[in-house]
mmCIF file of C-alpha atoms in Angstrom:
data_model
loop_
_atom_site.group_PDB
_atom_site.id
_atom_site.type_symbol
_atom_site.label_atom_id
_atom_site.label_comp_id
_atom_site.label_asym_id
_atom_site.label_seq_id
_atom_site.Cartn_x
_atom_site.Cartn_y
_atom_site.Cartn_z
ATOM 1 C CA ALA A 38 -32.402 4.144 -36.464
ATOM 2 C CA GLN A 39 -30.327 0.983 -35.987
ATOM 3 C CA THR A 40 -27.472 2.540 -37.981
ATOM 4 C CA GLU A 41 -27.594 5.694 -35.831
ATOM 5 C CA VAL A 42 -27.420 3.593 -32.657
ATOM 6 C CA GLU A 43 -24.431 1.666 -34.023
ATOM 7 C CA ASP A 44 -22.724 4.909 -35.106
ATOM 8 C CA ALA A 45 -23.272 6.406 -31.633
ATOM 9 C CA ARG A 46 -21.930 3.260 -29.987
ATOM 10 C CA THR A 47 -18.841 3.278 -32.237
ATOM 11 C CA LEU A 48 -18.298 6.974 -31.523
ATOM 12 C CA LEU A 49 -18.513 6.273 -27.775
ATOM 13 C CA GLN A 50 -16.365 3.137 -27.912
ATOM 14 C CA GLY A 51 -13.325 4.887 -29.441
ATOM 15 C CA PRO A 52 -12.729 7.337 -26.571
ATOM 16 C CA LEU A 53 -13.534 4.642 -23.983
ATOM 17 C CA ASP A 54 -10.934 2.297 -25.498
ATOM 18 C CA ALA A 55 -8.327 5.072 -25.456
ATOM 19 C CA MET A 56 -8.553 5.378 -21.656
ATOM 20 C CA THR A 57 -6.178 3.447 -19.419
ATOM 21 C CA ALA A 58 -8.713 2.975 -16.610
ATOM 22 C CA GLU A 59 -10.975 -0.076 -16.810
ATOM 23 C CA ILE A 60 -14.394 1.377 -17.650
ATOM 24 C CA ALA A 61 -17.840 -0.197 -17.771
ATOM 25 C CA LEU A 62 -21.051 1.555 -18.782
ATOM 26 C CA LEU A 63 -24.030 0.299 -16.745
ATOM 27 C CA ASP A 64 -27.761 0.698 -17.243
ATOM 28 C CA ARG A 65 -30.050 1.925 -14.432
ATOM 29 C CA ASP A 66 -30.257 -1.612 -12.995
ATOM 30 C CA GLY A 67 -26.472 -1.983 -12.778
ATOM 31 C CA VAL A 68 -26.201 -4.312 -15.800
ATOM 32 C CA ILE A 69 -23.064 -3.825 -17.907
ATOM 33 C CA VAL A 70 -23.951 -2.347 -21.315
ATOM 34 C CA THR A 71 -20.451 -1.913 -22.751
ATOM 35 C CA VAL A 72 -16.831 -1.951 -21.584
ATOM 36 C CA ASN A 73 -13.570 -0.496 -22.853
ATOM 37 C CA ALA A 74 -10.413 -2.275 -24.019
ATOM 38 C CA ALA A 75 -8.713 -2.014 -20.588
ATOM 39 C CA TRP A 76 -11.753 -3.685 -18.978
ATOM 40 C CA ARG A 77 -11.694 -6.446 -21.607
ATOM 41 C CA ARG A 78 -7.991 -7.126 -20.952
ATOM 42 C CA SER A 79 -8.633 -7.297 -17.203
ATOM 43 C CA ALA A 80 -11.699 -9.544 -17.640
ATOM 44 C CA ALA A 81 -9.676 -11.894 -19.844
ATOM 45 C CA ARG A 82 -7.424 -12.562 -16.828
ATOM 46 C CA LEU A 83 -10.479 -13.901 -14.979
ATOM 47 C CA GLY A 84 -10.806 -16.676 -17.536
ATOM 48 C CA ASP A 85 -13.990 -17.888 -19.200
ATOM 49 C CA GLY A 86 -16.221 -17.159 -16.218
ATOM 50 C CA TRP A 87 -17.572 -14.006 -17.870
ATOM 51 C CA PRO A 88 -18.312 -14.370 -21.572
ATOM 52 C CA ARG A 89 -18.315 -11.081 -23.487
ATOM 53 C CA HIS A 90 -16.256 -9.576 -20.636
ATOM 54 C CA GLY A 91 -19.307 -9.220 -18.429
ATOM 55 C CA VAL A 92 -21.480 -7.326 -20.930
ATOM 56 C CA GLY A 93 -25.091 -8.225 -20.131
ATOM 57 C CA ALA A 94 -24.175 -9.322 -16.579
ATOM 58 C CA SER A 95 -24.668 -7.542 -13.273
ATOM 59 C CA PHE A 96 -21.769 -5.213 -12.454
ATOM 60 C CA ILE A 97 -21.933 -6.318 -8.818
ATOM 61 C CA ASP A 98 -21.717 -10.020 -9.803
ATOM 62 C CA VAL A 99 -18.676 -9.361 -12.014
ATOM 63 C CA CYS A 100 -16.940 -7.372 -9.260
ATOM 64 C CA ARG A 101 -17.732 -10.045 -6.676
ATOM 65 C CA ALA A 102 -16.039 -12.646 -8.896
ATOM 66 C CA ALA A 103 -12.950 -10.471 -9.413
ATOM 67 C CA VAL A 104 -12.414 -8.900 -5.982
ATOM 68 C CA GLU A 105 -11.951 -11.214 -3.012
ATOM 69 C CA ALA A 106 -13.116 -8.793 -0.307
ATOM 70 C CA PHE A 107 -15.751 -7.050 -2.431
ATOM 71 C CA ASP A 108 -18.192 -4.924 -0.433
ATOM 72 C CA GLU A 109 -21.355 -5.763 -2.369
ATOM 73 C CA ALA A 110 -23.653 -3.888 0.033
ATOM 74 C CA ALA A 111 -21.654 -0.645 -0.272
ATOM 75 C CA VAL A 112 -21.703 -0.706 -4.077
ATOM 76 C CA ALA A 113 -25.421 -1.618 -4.237
ATOM 77 C CA ARG A 114 -26.193 1.252 -1.821
ATOM 78 C CA ALA A 115 -24.010 3.610 -3.902
ATOM 79 C CA LEU A 116 -25.876 2.710 -7.108
ATOM 80 C CA ARG A 117 -29.214 3.447 -5.379
ATOM 81 C CA GLU A 118 -27.940 6.775 -4.007
ATOM 82 C CA LEU A 119 -26.455 7.761 -7.372
ATOM 83 C CA ARG A 120 -29.699 6.888 -9.161
ATOM 84 C CA SER A 121 -31.722 8.977 -6.688
ATOM 85 C CA GLY A 122 -29.270 11.901 -6.950
ATOM 86 C CA ARG A 123 -28.355 11.860 -3.239
ATOM 87 C CA ILE A 124 -24.673 11.524 -4.193
ATOM 88 C CA LYS A 125 -22.789 12.506 -7.358
ATOM 89 C CA LEU A 126 -19.768 10.210 -7.002
ATOM 90 C CA PHE A 127 -18.971 6.949 -5.246
ATOM 91 C CA SER A 128 -15.295 6.257 -4.692
ATOM 92 C CA ARG A 129 -13.431 3.540 -2.829
ATOM 93 C CA ALA A 130 -10.149 1.646 -2.966
ATOM 94 C CA PHE A 131 -9.710 -2.103 -3.241
ATOM 95 C CA VAL A 132 -6.868 -4.584 -3.588
ATOM 96 C CA LEU A 133 -6.410 -7.432 -6.054
ATOM 97 C CA GLY A 134 -3.899 -10.254 -5.928
ATOM 98 C CA ALA A 135 -1.412 -11.185 -3.251
ATOM 99 C CA GLY A 136 2.285 -10.947 -2.501
ATOM 100 C CA ALA A 137 4.369 -9.612 -5.390
ATOM 101 C CA HIS A 138 1.240 -9.519 -7.582
ATOM 102 C CA LEU A 139 -0.659 -7.194 -5.244
ATOM 103 C CA ARG A 140 -2.377 -4.327 -7.104
ATOM 104 C CA TRP A 141 -4.276 -1.353 -5.657
ATOM 105 C CA TYR A 142 -7.283 0.040 -7.506
ATOM 106 C CA GLN A 143 -9.465 3.109 -7.147
ATOM 107 C CA GLN A 144 -13.112 2.505 -8.063
ATOM 108 C CA ARG A 145 -15.244 5.483 -9.071
ATOM 109 C CA ILE A 146 -18.879 5.332 -10.131
ATOM 110 C CA THR A 147 -20.837 8.297 -11.445
ATOM 111 C CA GLN A 148 -24.337 8.638 -12.859
ATOM 112 C CA PHE A 149 -25.538 10.459 -15.969
ATOM 113 C CA GLN A 150 -28.821 10.921 -17.774
ATOM 114 C CA ARG A 151 -29.435 10.360 -21.468
ATOM 115 C CA GLY A 152 -32.940 11.513 -22.162
ATOM 116 C CA GLU A 153 -35.150 9.684 -19.664
ATOM 117 C CA ASP A 154 -32.604 6.895 -19.159
ATOM 118 C CA THR A 155 -30.159 6.690 -16.254
ATOM 119 C CA TYR A 156 -26.700 5.217 -16.791
ATOM 120 C CA PHE A 157 -23.629 4.728 -14.648
ATOM 121 C CA VAL A 158 -19.963 4.941 -15.551
ATOM 122 C CA ALA A 159 -17.817 2.661 -13.409
ATOM 123 C CA ALA A 160 -14.066 3.188 -13.651
ATOM 124 C CA HIS A 161 -11.398 1.037 -12.025
ATOM 125 C CA GLU A 162 -8.009 2.724 -12.095
ATOM 126 C CA ASP A 163 -4.782 0.945 -11.194
ATOM 127 C CA VAL A 164 -3.113 3.166 -8.577
ATOM 128 C CA THR A 165 -0.457 0.633 -7.547
ATOM 129 C CA GLU A 166 2.482 2.904 -8.395
ATOM 130 C CA VAL A 167 0.933 5.783 -6.452
ATOM 131 C CA ALA A 168 0.270 3.490 -3.465
ATOM 132 C CA ARG A 169 3.846 2.168 -3.585
ATOM 133 C CA ALA A 170 5.243 5.700 -3.830
ATOM 134 C CA GLN A 171 3.154 6.765 -0.820
ATOM 135 C CA ALA A 172 4.357 3.718 1.133
ATOM 136 C CA ALA A 173 7.979 4.524 0.219
ATOM 137 C CA LEU A 174 7.455 8.147 1.259
ATOM 138 C CA ARG A 175 6.007 7.023 4.610
ATOM 139 C CA GLU A 176 9.003 4.702 5.111
ATOM 140 C CA VAL A 177 11.522 7.444 4.263
ATOM 141 C CA SER A 178 9.668 9.909 6.523
ATOM 142 C CA GLY A 179 9.757 7.359 9.344
ATOM 143 C CA ARG A 180 13.468 6.798 8.850
ATOM 144 C CA LEU A 181 14.097 10.557 8.742
ATOM 145 C CA LEU A 182 12.232 11.031 12.031
ATOM 146 C CA SER A 183 14.250 8.191 13.562
ATOM 147 C CA VAL A 184 17.537 9.741 12.375
ATOM 148 C CA GLN A 185 16.443 13.134 13.739
ATOM 149 C CA ASP A 186 15.601 11.566 17.113
ATOM 150 C CA ASP A 187 18.962 9.773 17.183
ATOM 151 C CA GLU A 188 20.772 13.023 16.346
ATOM 152 C CA ARG A 189 18.862 14.943 19.052
ATOM 153 C CA HIS A 190 19.765 12.242 21.568
ATOM 154 C CA ARG A 191 23.434 12.337 20.522
ATOM 155 C CA ILE A 192 23.545 16.148 20.823
ATOM 156 C CA ALA A 193 21.809 16.009 24.223
ATOM 157 C CA VAL A 194 24.363 13.476 25.476
ATOM 158 C CA GLU A 195 27.254 15.592 24.161
ATOM 159 C CA LEU A 196 25.807 18.732 25.712
ATOM 160 C CA HIS A 197 25.243 16.920 28.990
ATOM 161 C CA ASP A 198 28.774 15.511 28.972
ATOM 162 C CA SER A 199 30.299 18.855 27.947
ATOM 163 C CA THR A 200 28.286 20.814 30.497
ATOM 164 C CA SER A 201 29.174 18.277 33.194
ATOM 165 C CA GLN A 202 32.856 18.592 32.331
ATOM 166 C CA HIS A 203 32.690 22.380 32.483
ATOM 167 C CA LEU A 204 30.849 22.312 35.804
ATOM 168 C CA VAL A 205 33.405 19.909 37.294
ATOM 169 C CA ALA A 206 36.262 22.101 36.017
ATOM 170 C CA LEU A 207 34.546 25.184 37.436
ATOM 171 C CA GLY A 208 33.973 23.410 40.749
ATOM 172 C CA LEU A 209 37.636 22.396 40.914
ATOM 173 C CA GLY A 210 38.698 25.962 40.078
ATOM 174 C CA VAL A 211 36.460 27.396 42.808
ATOM 175 C CA ALA A 212 37.780 24.833 45.317
ATOM 176 C CA ARG A 213 41.391 25.727 44.412
ATOM 177 C CA LEU A 214 40.574 29.433 44.718
ATOM 178 C CA ARG A 215 39.095 28.844 48.202
ATOM 179 C CA ARG A 216 42.190 26.934 49.325
ATOM 180 C CA THR A 217 44.362 29.741 48.027
ATOM 181 C CA LEU A 218 42.250 32.377 49.791
ATOM 182 C CA ASP A 219 42.250 30.397 53.019
ATOM 183 C CA ARG A 220 46.000 29.917 52.847
ATOM 184 C CA ASP A 221 46.768 33.583 52.067
ATOM 185 C CA GLY A 222 44.349 34.981 54.613
ATOM 186 C CA GLY A 223 41.680 35.978 52.122
ATOM 187 C CA ALA A 224 43.877 37.891 49.693
ATOM 188 C CA VAL A 225 44.003 36.685 46.160
ATOM 189 C CA PRO A 226 47.622 36.667 44.947
ATOM 190 C CA GLY A 227 48.269 39.213 42.231
ATOM 191 C CA VAL A 228 44.925 40.933 42.726
ATOM 192 C CA ALA A 229 46.128 43.128 45.610
ATOM 193 C CA ALA A 230 49.325 44.020 43.722
ATOM 194 C CA ARG A 231 47.368 45.014 40.648
ATOM 195 C CA ALA A 232 44.869 46.986 42.733
ATOM 196 C CA GLY A 233 47.754 48.868 44.378
ATOM 197 C CA ALA A 234 49.293 49.635 41.025
ATOM 198 C CA LEU A 235 46.115 51.349 39.924
#
């Protein structure tokens, strides 16, 4: 029986270690049962505070130590709701580090049954590149809108100036035509001659 358990654990560990997300398998009480290689690498950055990379410790305690603004109440509530079946997935984003070392993570926790036992899979995925790409896209979109507004303003000014110039020219032409009509007694030069020729 012990050999079968070890074989099952080894079979499970291989695929877990192949994943890039940091993954921890938790028991029904939220205690870490096993972790993958990505989790171990991340836990090593925390130093010696968590021997065995948190295995045997409370998932919430490990997260609280790693994440500065960790919402312990939200995760504890999510574990209860997952265990009861009220929700199927808990997902939230969090940030680690500061300045140039700032990293964005997506945390997802799901529940599964193995026989009568309830387990949780907690995955922390580094989505920094996606977050940076979205920020860059927002910046480019903002700049594009600004350029479009500037271009609309420029066209409006040109249209206003052009229209004003045409109206002034038209006004001057009408004024000159009136002076000519007043001077010639109401006849427009050339018009009467042309009318007579027809």
